[in-house]
Amino acid sequence: MELGACFRGLNFNQTTPYCIPSDQHSIKFWRPCNNYASTTLFHARRSFCCRATVKGNNSSVEAVEKVKTVSADYSQDVELSSLTALCPLDGRYWAKVKELSPFTSEFGLIRFRVLVEIKWLLKLSQIPEVPEVPRFSEEAESFLQELIDGFSLDDALEVKNIEKVTNHDVKAVEYFLKQRCLSHLEIAQVLEFFHFACTSEDINNLAHALMLKEVLNKVILPVMDKLITAISNMATANACIPMLSRTHGQPASPTTLGKEMAIFAYRLSRERRNISQVEILGKFAGAVGNYNAHLAAYPNVNWPRVAEEFVTSLGISFNPYVPQIEPHDYMAKLFHSIIQFNNILVDFDRDVWGYISLGYFKQITKAGEIGSSTMPHKVNPIDFENSEGNLGMANGGLSHLSTKLPISRWQRDLTDSTVLRNMGVGLGHSLLAYKSALQGIAKLQVNEASLIEDLDQTWEVLAEPIQTVMRRYGVPEPYEKLKELTRGRAVTKERIREFIEGLDIPFEAKKGLLNLTPHTYVGAAVELAKNVDRSMSLVNGAKIL
């Protein structure tokens, strides 16, 4: 067998622009890490691949010798792989979160920067008062659009190589575009209008806005919708299954399993709607937000109007009052809303974990899977535990983003720059948590026998309806009488019926109480669960603004 066979098990889709097949050892291997801790470009060196082949009696010696190549002494020569990534999102959990990579990786950031730079040049060509950038021909516009649509990993690596010289990531994008457009005679005449009157944050804030918009619409919101739908389906499917409630962990008035699931579907759908309604903002007002350089070059152009037209053309709302940066208030609101969605899901995970512990749910087993390394009988609720743990990780990162990003010293400091590179961390752990919860839900099987048994043992829960009916008909001290009957005592069906028979209340009222059981005393729970789809505020297909 092989231990940690670095790229042998990682066969990435060659059509995906941000991955390189594992057999291309002649070039640098790069895969974006969502926390950027491991986005270093590692030279693929097959001699240091952490492979240990076990053969015959010498297997242990041979394995030790081979594994030495991944020790701390050789750390700089280890290939970046699922086993060597510092971030588990890029390692152990890569397969579950990799759809975030085109958007929240450094590749995604560079790609959106390229888009903004090109779109700005095209916008300048449409302003009559800027004759130095005449309207581009259809062929030239197609050439520029192809630079956006065809942007590849090789292009991103080229930008990174330029950055090694410039030590400035946005300037590297500008130089990359100038180099690419030198061969096009028409565009070559206006190369200096790339990045015209822009500060780096003009490009970056729009790139980050596009990253968030795309990743929410294409990845996060669709998975949220699947999760809400799965829980809603649990609600309607189990609308009529009675269940003992447990307030403060003690037996309480019965409900139905479906109604308890409906609560979470409704809560999550409301928060999902809040997320989709966050207005993503962008600015394009120059170094300190006053269009200083713009007006110095072209004083007769209405630059605030041009900037608004440009920003909104990208599908982003315009923020007219800014220092050098877009102040990130919308990001704080967005991340707070995601945190709240995650908090609700933590509540769901813990409740389902508890119901599994009580035996209300069984978990469908999968052949070959192991629950405990020492206790063969165990089927642990690991999916809900994984979900809860990753929601905590997500909220920790998103909380820092939401509290830090709106704060910047005077017109600009760079503390937001490094923090913004970690957007993918909070979103990645959130995505992983949502998928784990979905996986756990798919394994659940209702154990009606356990639910029935609990209800059969708790006739004392009927103390509530009995004393309430007694109040209606003027029976003195109804609460106190039921307290004396039930509190701290074993209550049977027979004792409850005997108590009801002795009440001085109308016959029909007495008959209604005698017909009650812990299984039927569920109020409107069945109807609430069945109607949850109608009540939810989830709008299918809604997109982030």
Coordinates of C-alpha atoms in Angstrom, one line a residue:
M1 CA 0.0 0.0 0.0
E2 CA 1.0 3.7 -0.2
L3 CA 1.1 6.1 2.6
G4 CA 0.3 9.7 1.6
A5 CA 0.9 9.3 -2.1
C6 CA 1.1 13.1 -2.6
F7 CA -0.4 13.7 -6.1
R8 CA -1.2 10.2 -7.1
G9 CA -4.6 10.4 -5.6
L10 CA -5.4 13.9 -6.6
N11 CA -6.6 13.9 -10.2
F12 CA -8.0 17.4 -10.7
N13 CA -10.3 18.2 -13.6
Q14 CA -8.1 19.5 -16.4
T15 CA -10.9 21.7 -17.7
T16 CA -11.1 23.6 -14.4
P17 CA -9.0 26.8 -14.7
Y18 CA -7.7 26.8 -11.2
C19 CA -6.3 23.3 -10.9
I20 CA -3.4 21.5 -12.6
P21 CA -3.3 17.8 -13.2
S22 CA -1.1 15.9 -10.7
D23 CA 1.1 14.5 -13.4
Q24 CA 2.4 17.8 -14.6
H25 CA 5.5 17.8 -12.5
S26 CA 7.4 20.0 -14.9
I27 CA 5.6 23.2 -13.8
K28 CA 4.7 24.7 -10.5
F29 CA 1.8 23.2 -8.8
W30 CA -0.7 25.7 -7.4
R31 CA -4.0 25.3 -5.7
P32 CA -5.6 28.2 -3.9
C33 CA -6.0 28.0 -0.1
N34 CA -9.0 29.7 1.3
N35 CA -7.0 31.2 4.1
Y36 CA -4.0 32.0 2.0
A37 CA -1.7 30.4 4.5
S38 CA -0.7 27.8 1.9
T39 CA -0.9 29.7 -1.4
T40 CA 2.8 29.6 -1.8
L41 CA 3.9 28.3 -5.2
F42 CA 5.6 25.0 -4.5
H43 CA 7.9 23.4 -7.0
A44 CA 6.7 19.9 -7.7
R45 CA 9.7 17.7 -6.8
R46 CA 8.9 14.0 -7.3
S47 CA 12.0 13.0 -5.2
F48 CA 10.3 14.4 -2.1
C49 CA 6.8 12.9 -2.7
C50 CA 5.7 11.4 0.6
R51 CA 5.2 7.9 -0.7
A52 CA 6.1 4.8 1.3
T53 CA 5.7 1.4 -0.3
V54 CA 5.3 -1.6 2.0
K55 CA 7.1 -4.6 0.6
G56 CA 7.8 -7.9 2.5
N57 CA 9.6 -7.9 5.8
N58 CA 11.5 -4.7 5.2
S59 CA 8.3 -2.7 5.0
S60 CA 8.6 -0.8 8.3
V61 CA 12.2 0.3 7.6
E62 CA 11.5 1.3 4.1
A63 CA 8.4 3.3 5.2
V64 CA 10.4 5.1 7.9
E65 CA 13.1 6.1 5.4
K66 CA 10.6 7.4 2.9
V67 CA 8.5 9.3 5.4
K68 CA 11.6 11.1 6.6
T69 CA 11.2 13.2 3.5
V70 CA 8.2 15.0 5.1
S71 CA 9.8 15.8 8.4
A72 CA 10.4 19.3 9.5
D73 CA 13.9 19.3 8.1
Y74 CA 12.5 18.9 4.6
S75 CA 9.4 21.0 5.0
Q76 CA 10.4 23.5 2.3
D77 CA 10.6 20.8 -0.3
V78 CA 7.3 19.1 0.4
E79 CA 4.7 19.4 -2.3
L80 CA 1.4 21.1 -1.6
S81 CA -1.2 18.4 -1.4
S82 CA -4.2 17.4 0.7
L83 CA -1.8 16.0 3.3
T84 CA 0.5 19.0 3.5
A85 CA -2.0 21.9 3.3
L86 CA -2.0 24.0 6.5
C87 CA -5.7 24.7 6.1
P88 CA -8.0 21.6 6.5
L89 CA -10.4 23.2 4.0
D90 CA -7.6 22.8 1.4
G91 CA -6.6 19.4 2.8
R92 CA -9.0 16.9 4.4
Y93 CA -12.2 18.8 3.3
W94 CA -11.1 20.0 -0.1
A95 CA -13.6 17.8 -2.0
K96 CA -16.5 19.3 -0.1
V97 CA -15.5 23.0 -0.5
K98 CA -13.6 23.2 -3.7
E99 CA -16.5 25.0 -5.5
L100 CA -15.6 28.1 -3.5
S101 CA -12.1 28.2 -5.0
P102 CA -12.9 30.0 -8.3
F103 CA -14.3 32.8 -6.3
T104 CA -12.6 33.2 -2.9
S105 CA -9.1 32.0 -3.7
E106 CA -6.3 34.3 -4.8
F107 CA -6.9 33.1 -8.3
G108 CA -10.5 34.4 -8.0
L109 CA -9.3 37.7 -6.6
I110 CA -6.9 38.2 -9.5
R111 CA -9.5 37.2 -12.0
F112 CA -12.0 39.7 -10.7
R113 CA -9.3 42.4 -10.7
V114 CA -8.6 41.7 -14.3
L115 CA -12.3 42.0 -15.1
V116 CA -12.6 45.4 -13.3
E117 CA -9.5 46.8 -15.0
I118 CA -10.8 45.8 -18.5
K119 CA -14.3 47.0 -17.9
W120 CA -13.0 50.4 -16.7
L121 CA -11.0 50.8 -19.9
L122 CA -14.1 49.9 -21.9
K123 CA -16.1 52.5 -19.9
L124 CA -13.5 55.2 -20.7
S125 CA -13.8 54.4 -24.4
Q126 CA -17.5 55.3 -24.1
I127 CA -17.0 58.8 -22.6
P128 CA -17.0 61.4 -25.4
E129 CA -15.1 63.9 -23.2
V130 CA -12.1 61.4 -23.2
P131 CA -11.1 61.6 -26.9
E132 CA -7.7 60.0 -26.1
V133 CA -9.6 56.6 -25.7
P134 CA -11.7 56.4 -28.8
R135 CA -14.6 53.9 -29.0
F136 CA -13.2 50.4 -29.5
S137 CA -14.0 48.4 -32.6
E138 CA -16.1 45.3 -32.1
E139 CA -13.0 43.2 -32.7
A140 CA -11.1 45.0 -30.0
E141 CA -13.9 44.7 -27.5
S142 CA -14.0 41.0 -28.2
F143 CA -10.3 40.7 -27.6
L144 CA -10.6 42.4 -24.2
Q145 CA -13.7 40.3 -23.3
E146 CA -11.7 37.1 -24.1
L147 CA -9.0 38.2 -21.7
I148 CA -11.8 38.0 -19.0
D149 CA -13.5 34.9 -20.2
G150 CA -10.4 33.0 -20.9
F151 CA -8.5 33.9 -17.8
S152 CA -6.6 30.8 -16.7
L153 CA -4.3 29.5 -14.0
D154 CA -1.4 30.2 -16.3
D155 CA -2.5 33.8 -16.5
A156 CA -2.7 34.1 -12.7
L157 CA 0.8 32.6 -12.4
E158 CA 2.0 35.2 -14.9
V159 CA 0.5 37.9 -12.7
K160 CA 2.2 36.4 -9.6
N161 CA 5.5 36.4 -11.4
I162 CA 5.2 40.1 -12.2
E163 CA 4.2 40.7 -8.6
K164 CA 7.6 39.2 -7.5
V165 CA 9.2 42.3 -9.2
T166 CA 6.6 45.0 -8.4
N167 CA 5.8 43.7 -4.9
H168 CA 2.4 45.1 -5.5
D169 CA -0.5 42.8 -6.5
V170 CA -2.8 45.3 -8.2
K171 CA 0.0 46.9 -10.2
A172 CA 1.0 43.5 -11.3
V173 CA -2.5 43.1 -12.9
E174 CA -2.1 46.4 -14.7
Y175 CA 1.3 45.3 -16.1
F176 CA -0.1 41.9 -17.1
L177 CA -2.8 43.6 -19.1
K178 CA -0.5 46.0 -20.8
Q179 CA 1.8 43.1 -21.8
R180 CA -1.2 41.1 -23.2
C181 CA -2.5 44.0 -25.2
L182 CA 0.8 45.1 -26.8
S183 CA 0.1 42.8 -29.7
H184 CA -3.2 44.4 -30.5
L185 CA -2.5 47.6 -32.5
E186 CA -5.8 49.4 -31.5
I187 CA -5.6 48.7 -27.8
A188 CA -1.8 49.3 -27.7
Q189 CA -2.5 53.0 -28.4
V190 CA -4.2 53.4 -25.1
L191 CA -2.3 51.1 -22.7
E192 CA -1.7 53.9 -20.2
F193 CA -5.4 54.2 -19.7
F194 CA -5.5 50.9 -17.9
H195 CA -5.9 51.8 -14.2
F196 CA -6.6 55.4 -15.2
A197 CA -7.1 57.7 -12.1
C198 CA -7.5 54.6 -10.0
T199 CA -6.2 53.8 -6.6
S200 CA -5.7 50.1 -5.9
E201 CA -8.8 50.0 -3.7
D202 CA -11.0 51.1 -6.6
I203 CA -10.1 47.8 -8.2
N204 CA -10.0 45.7 -5.0
N205 CA -13.3 46.8 -3.5
L206 CA -15.2 45.9 -6.7
A207 CA -13.3 42.7 -7.0
H208 CA -14.2 41.7 -3.5
A209 CA -17.8 42.7 -4.1
L210 CA -18.0 40.5 -7.2
M211 CA -16.3 37.7 -5.4
L212 CA -19.0 37.8 -2.6
K213 CA -21.9 38.2 -5.1
E214 CA -20.8 35.3 -7.2
V215 CA -20.0 32.9 -4.4
L216 CA -23.2 33.7 -2.6
N217 CA -25.4 33.2 -5.7
K218 CA -23.6 30.2 -7.1
V219 CA -22.5 28.3 -4.0
I220 CA -23.7 29.4 -0.6
L221 CA -27.3 30.4 -1.1
P222 CA -28.1 27.2 -3.2
V223 CA -26.7 25.0 -0.4
M224 CA -28.7 27.0 2.2
D225 CA -31.8 26.4 0.1
K226 CA -31.1 22.6 0.0
L227 CA -30.7 22.6 3.7
I228 CA -33.9 24.5 4.4
T229 CA -35.8 22.3 1.9
A230 CA -34.4 19.1 3.6
I231 CA -35.6 20.3 7.1
S232 CA -38.9 21.5 5.7
N233 CA -39.4 18.0 4.1
M234 CA -38.7 16.5 7.6
A235 CA -41.4 18.8 9.0
T236 CA -44.1 17.8 6.6
A237 CA -43.2 14.1 6.5
N238 CA -43.4 13.9 10.3
A239 CA -46.2 16.3 10.9
C240 CA -48.4 13.8 12.6
I241 CA -45.8 11.9 14.7
P242 CA -46.4 12.9 18.4
M243 CA -43.3 13.6 20.5
L244 CA -42.7 14.5 24.1
S245 CA -41.4 18.0 24.5
R246 CA -38.6 18.6 27.0
T247 CA -38.5 22.1 28.4
H248 CA -35.5 22.5 30.8
G249 CA -34.7 18.9 29.9
Q250 CA -37.9 17.7 31.7
P251 CA -41.1 16.2 30.2
A252 CA -43.4 18.9 28.9
S253 CA -46.5 19.3 26.8
P254 CA -46.4 17.0 23.7
T255 CA -45.7 18.3 20.2
T256 CA -45.0 16.6 17.0
L257 CA -41.6 15.8 15.5
G258 CA -42.6 17.6 12.3
K259 CA -43.6 20.8 14.1
E260 CA -40.2 21.0 15.9
M261 CA -38.5 20.6 12.5
A262 CA -40.8 23.3 11.0
I263 CA -39.5 25.8 13.5
F264 CA -35.9 25.4 12.2
A265 CA -37.0 25.5 8.6
Y266 CA -38.9 28.8 9.2
R267 CA -36.1 30.4 11.2
L268 CA -33.5 29.5 8.7
S269 CA -35.6 30.7 5.8
R270 CA -36.1 34.1 7.4
E271 CA -32.3 34.5 7.9
R272 CA -31.6 33.3 4.4
R273 CA -33.9 36.0 3.1
N274 CA -32.0 38.6 5.1
I275 CA -28.8 37.4 3.6
S276 CA -30.2 37.7 0.0
Q277 CA -31.4 41.2 0.7
V278 CA -28.0 42.6 1.7
E279 CA -27.1 45.4 -0.7
I280 CA -23.5 44.9 -2.0
L281 CA -21.8 48.2 -2.4
G282 CA -18.9 49.5 -4.5
K283 CA -16.9 52.8 -4.9
F284 CA -14.8 54.2 -7.7
A285 CA -13.8 57.6 -6.5
G286 CA -10.0 57.6 -6.5
A287 CA -7.4 58.0 -3.8
V288 CA -9.5 59.7 -1.1
G289 CA -13.0 59.5 -2.6
N290 CA -13.1 63.0 -4.2
Y291 CA -12.2 62.2 -7.9
N292 CA -9.1 64.5 -7.5
A293 CA -7.0 62.9 -10.3
H294 CA -10.0 62.5 -12.5
L295 CA -10.9 66.2 -12.4
A296 CA -7.3 67.2 -12.8
A297 CA -7.1 65.4 -16.1
Y298 CA -10.6 65.9 -17.4
P299 CA -12.3 68.7 -15.4
N300 CA -15.4 68.8 -17.7
V301 CA -16.4 65.2 -17.0
N302 CA -19.1 64.4 -14.4
W303 CA -17.0 61.8 -12.8
P304 CA -19.4 60.9 -9.9
R305 CA -22.0 60.1 -12.5
V306 CA -19.5 58.1 -14.5
A307 CA -18.4 56.2 -11.4
E308 CA -22.0 55.3 -10.5
E309 CA -22.8 54.1 -14.0
F310 CA -19.6 52.0 -14.0
V311 CA -20.2 50.4 -10.6
T312 CA -23.9 49.6 -11.3
S313 CA -23.0 48.2 -14.7
L314 CA -21.2 45.4 -12.7
G315 CA -24.4 44.6 -10.8
I316 CA -23.2 46.3 -7.7
S317 CA -24.9 49.2 -5.8
F318 CA -23.0 52.5 -5.7
N319 CA -21.6 54.1 -2.5
P320 CA -21.1 57.9 -3.2
Y321 CA -19.5 58.8 0.1
V322 CA -16.2 57.1 0.8
P323 CA -12.6 57.7 1.9
Q324 CA -10.1 55.7 -0.1
I325 CA -11.9 52.4 0.7
E326 CA -15.5 51.3 0.4
P327 CA -16.1 51.2 4.2
H328 CA -17.3 47.6 4.3
D329 CA -20.5 48.2 6.3
Y330 CA -22.4 46.0 4.0
M331 CA -19.9 43.2 4.5
A332 CA -20.4 43.5 8.3
K333 CA -24.2 43.2 7.8
L334 CA -23.8 40.3 5.4
F335 CA -21.4 38.3 7.7
H336 CA -23.6 39.0 10.8
S337 CA -26.5 37.6 8.9
I338 CA -24.5 34.5 7.9
I339 CA -23.4 34.1 11.6
Q340 CA -27.1 34.2 12.7
F341 CA -28.0 31.6 10.1
N342 CA -25.2 29.5 11.4
N343 CA -26.3 30.0 15.0
I344 CA -29.8 28.7 14.1
L345 CA -28.2 25.7 12.5
V346 CA -26.1 25.0 15.6
D347 CA -29.4 24.9 17.5
F348 CA -30.7 22.4 15.0
D349 CA -27.6 20.3 15.1
R350 CA -27.7 20.1 18.9
D351 CA -31.4 19.3 19.1
V352 CA -31.1 16.5 16.5
W353 CA -28.0 15.2 18.3
G354 CA -30.1 15.1 21.5
Y355 CA -33.0 13.3 19.7
I356 CA -30.6 10.7 18.4
S357 CA -29.3 10.3 22.0
L358 CA -32.9 9.8 23.2
G359 CA -33.5 7.2 20.5
Y360 CA -36.1 9.2 18.7
F361 CA -33.9 8.9 15.5
K362 CA -32.0 5.9 14.3
Q363 CA -29.1 6.5 11.8
I364 CA -29.0 4.5 8.6
T365 CA -25.7 2.7 8.6
K366 CA -23.3 2.4 5.6
A367 CA -21.4 -0.8 4.9
G368 CA -17.8 -0.6 6.0
E369 CA -18.1 2.5 8.1
I370 CA -16.9 2.4 11.8
G371 CA -18.5 4.4 14.6
S372 CA -16.0 3.8 17.3
S373 CA -12.5 2.3 17.1
T374 CA -13.2 0.2 20.3
M375 CA -17.0 -0.1 20.6
P376 CA -18.3 -2.0 17.5
H377 CA -22.0 -1.2 18.3
K378 CA -21.7 2.5 18.0
V379 CA -23.2 4.7 15.3
N380 CA -22.2 8.2 16.3
P381 CA -24.0 11.4 15.2
I382 CA -20.7 12.6 13.6
D383 CA -22.3 14.6 10.8
F384 CA -24.1 16.9 13.2
E385 CA -21.0 17.1 15.4
N386 CA -18.9 18.0 12.3
S387 CA -21.5 20.6 11.3
E388 CA -21.6 22.2 14.8
G389 CA -17.8 22.3 15.0
N390 CA -17.4 23.9 11.7
L391 CA -20.1 26.4 12.3
G392 CA -18.1 27.5 15.4
M393 CA -15.0 27.9 13.2
A394 CA -17.0 29.8 10.6
N395 CA -18.5 32.2 13.1
G396 CA -15.2 32.9 14.7
G397 CA -13.7 34.1 11.4
L398 CA -16.9 35.9 10.2
S399 CA -17.2 37.6 13.5
H400 CA -13.8 39.1 13.2
L401 CA -14.5 40.2 9.7
S402 CA -17.8 41.9 10.6
T403 CA -16.3 43.8 13.6
K404 CA -12.9 44.7 12.1
L405 CA -13.8 45.6 8.5
P406 CA -15.9 48.8 9.1
I407 CA -13.0 50.3 11.0
S408 CA -10.1 52.0 9.2
R409 CA -7.8 54.8 10.4
W410 CA -8.5 58.1 8.8
Q411 CA -8.8 57.8 5.0
R412 CA -7.1 54.4 4.8
D413 CA -5.1 51.8 6.5
L414 CA -4.2 48.3 5.3
T415 CA -5.5 46.2 8.2
D416 CA -8.6 45.3 6.1
S417 CA -6.4 44.1 3.2
T418 CA -5.0 41.0 4.9
V419 CA -8.3 40.3 6.7
L420 CA -10.3 40.3 3.5
R421 CA -8.1 37.5 2.1
N422 CA -9.8 35.3 4.7
M423 CA -13.4 35.6 3.5
G424 CA -13.1 32.1 2.1
V425 CA -12.3 30.7 5.5
G426 CA -15.6 31.6 7.1
L427 CA -17.6 30.8 4.0
G428 CA -15.7 27.5 3.6
H429 CA -16.4 26.3 7.1
S430 CA -20.0 27.4 6.7
L431 CA -20.3 25.4 3.4
L432 CA -18.7 22.3 5.0
A433 CA -21.1 22.6 8.0
Y434 CA -24.2 22.9 5.7
K435 CA -23.1 19.8 3.7
S436 CA -22.4 17.8 6.9
A437 CA -25.9 18.7 8.2
L438 CA -27.4 17.6 4.9
Q439 CA -25.5 14.3 5.1
G440 CA -26.7 13.7 8.6
I441 CA -30.3 14.4 7.7
A442 CA -30.1 11.9 4.9
K443 CA -29.1 9.2 7.4
L444 CA -32.0 9.9 9.9
Q445 CA -34.8 7.3 10.4
V446 CA -37.6 8.1 12.8
N447 CA -37.9 5.5 15.6
E448 CA -41.6 5.7 16.4
A449 CA -41.4 3.0 19.0
S450 CA -39.1 5.1 21.2
L451 CA -41.3 8.2 20.8
I452 CA -44.4 6.2 21.7
E453 CA -42.7 4.6 24.8
D454 CA -41.7 8.0 26.1
L455 CA -45.3 9.4 25.8
D456 CA -46.7 6.3 27.4
Q457 CA -44.6 6.9 30.5
T458 CA -45.5 10.6 30.9
W459 CA -49.2 10.9 31.6
E460 CA -48.4 13.7 34.0
V461 CA -48.2 16.1 30.9
L462 CA -52.0 16.1 30.9
A463 CA -52.0 18.1 34.1
E464 CA -51.8 21.3 32.0
P465 CA -55.0 20.8 30.0
I466 CA -56.9 19.4 33.0
Q467 CA -56.2 22.4 35.2
T468 CA -56.8 24.8 32.3
V469 CA -60.3 23.3 31.7
M470 CA -60.9 23.5 35.5
R471 CA -60.1 27.2 35.4
R472 CA -62.7 27.7 32.7
Y473 CA -65.5 26.1 34.8
G474 CA -64.6 27.8 38.1
V475 CA -63.1 24.9 39.9
P476 CA -61.1 26.4 42.9
E477 CA -57.4 26.1 43.0
P478 CA -57.0 23.9 39.9
Y479 CA -53.2 24.4 39.6
E480 CA -52.6 23.5 43.2
K481 CA -54.8 20.4 42.9
L482 CA -52.9 19.1 39.9
K483 CA -49.6 20.0 41.5
E484 CA -50.5 17.8 44.5
L485 CA -51.6 15.0 42.1
T486 CA -48.5 15.0 39.8
R487 CA -45.5 16.7 41.1
G488 CA -42.7 14.3 42.1
R489 CA -45.1 11.3 41.8
A490 CA -45.5 8.5 39.4
V491 CA -48.7 9.3 37.4
T492 CA -50.5 6.6 35.5
K493 CA -53.4 6.6 33.1
E494 CA -55.6 5.2 35.8
R495 CA -54.8 8.0 38.3
I496 CA -55.4 10.7 35.7
R497 CA -58.8 9.2 34.7
E498 CA -59.8 8.8 38.3
F499 CA -59.0 12.5 38.9
I500 CA -61.0 13.6 35.9
E501 CA -64.0 11.5 36.8
G502 CA -64.2 13.3 40.2
L503 CA -64.3 16.8 38.7
D504 CA -67.4 19.0 39.0
I505 CA -67.4 20.2 35.4
P506 CA -69.9 19.7 32.5
F507 CA -70.2 16.3 31.0
E508 CA -68.9 17.3 27.5
A509 CA -65.8 18.9 29.1
K510 CA -65.2 15.9 31.2
K511 CA -65.6 13.6 28.1
G512 CA -63.1 15.7 26.2
L513 CA -60.5 15.4 29.0
L514 CA -61.1 11.6 29.2
N515 CA -60.4 11.2 25.5
L516 CA -57.0 13.0 25.8
T517 CA -53.8 11.0 25.9
P518 CA -50.2 12.2 25.7
H519 CA -50.3 11.1 22.1
T520 CA -53.2 13.3 21.1
Y521 CA -52.5 16.3 23.3
V522 CA -50.5 18.1 20.6
G523 CA -52.6 21.2 20.0
A524 CA -52.1 22.7 16.5
A525 CA -48.7 21.1 16.0
V526 CA -49.9 18.9 13.0
E527 CA -51.3 21.8 11.1
L528 CA -48.3 24.0 11.8
A529 CA -46.0 21.4 10.5
K530 CA -48.1 20.7 7.4
N531 CA -48.3 24.4 6.5
V532 CA -44.6 25.3 7.0
D533 CA -43.9 25.6 3.3
R534 CA -46.7 28.3 3.0
S535 CA -45.4 30.1 6.0
M536 CA -41.8 30.2 5.2
S537 CA -40.4 33.4 3.8
L538 CA -37.9 31.6 1.5
V539 CA -38.2 32.8 -2.0
N540 CA -36.9 30.2 -4.4
G541 CA -34.2 31.5 -6.7
A542 CA -33.7 34.8 -4.9
K543 CA -30.3 36.3 -5.5
I544 CA -28.1 38.6 -3.6
L545 CA -28.5 42.2 -4.6

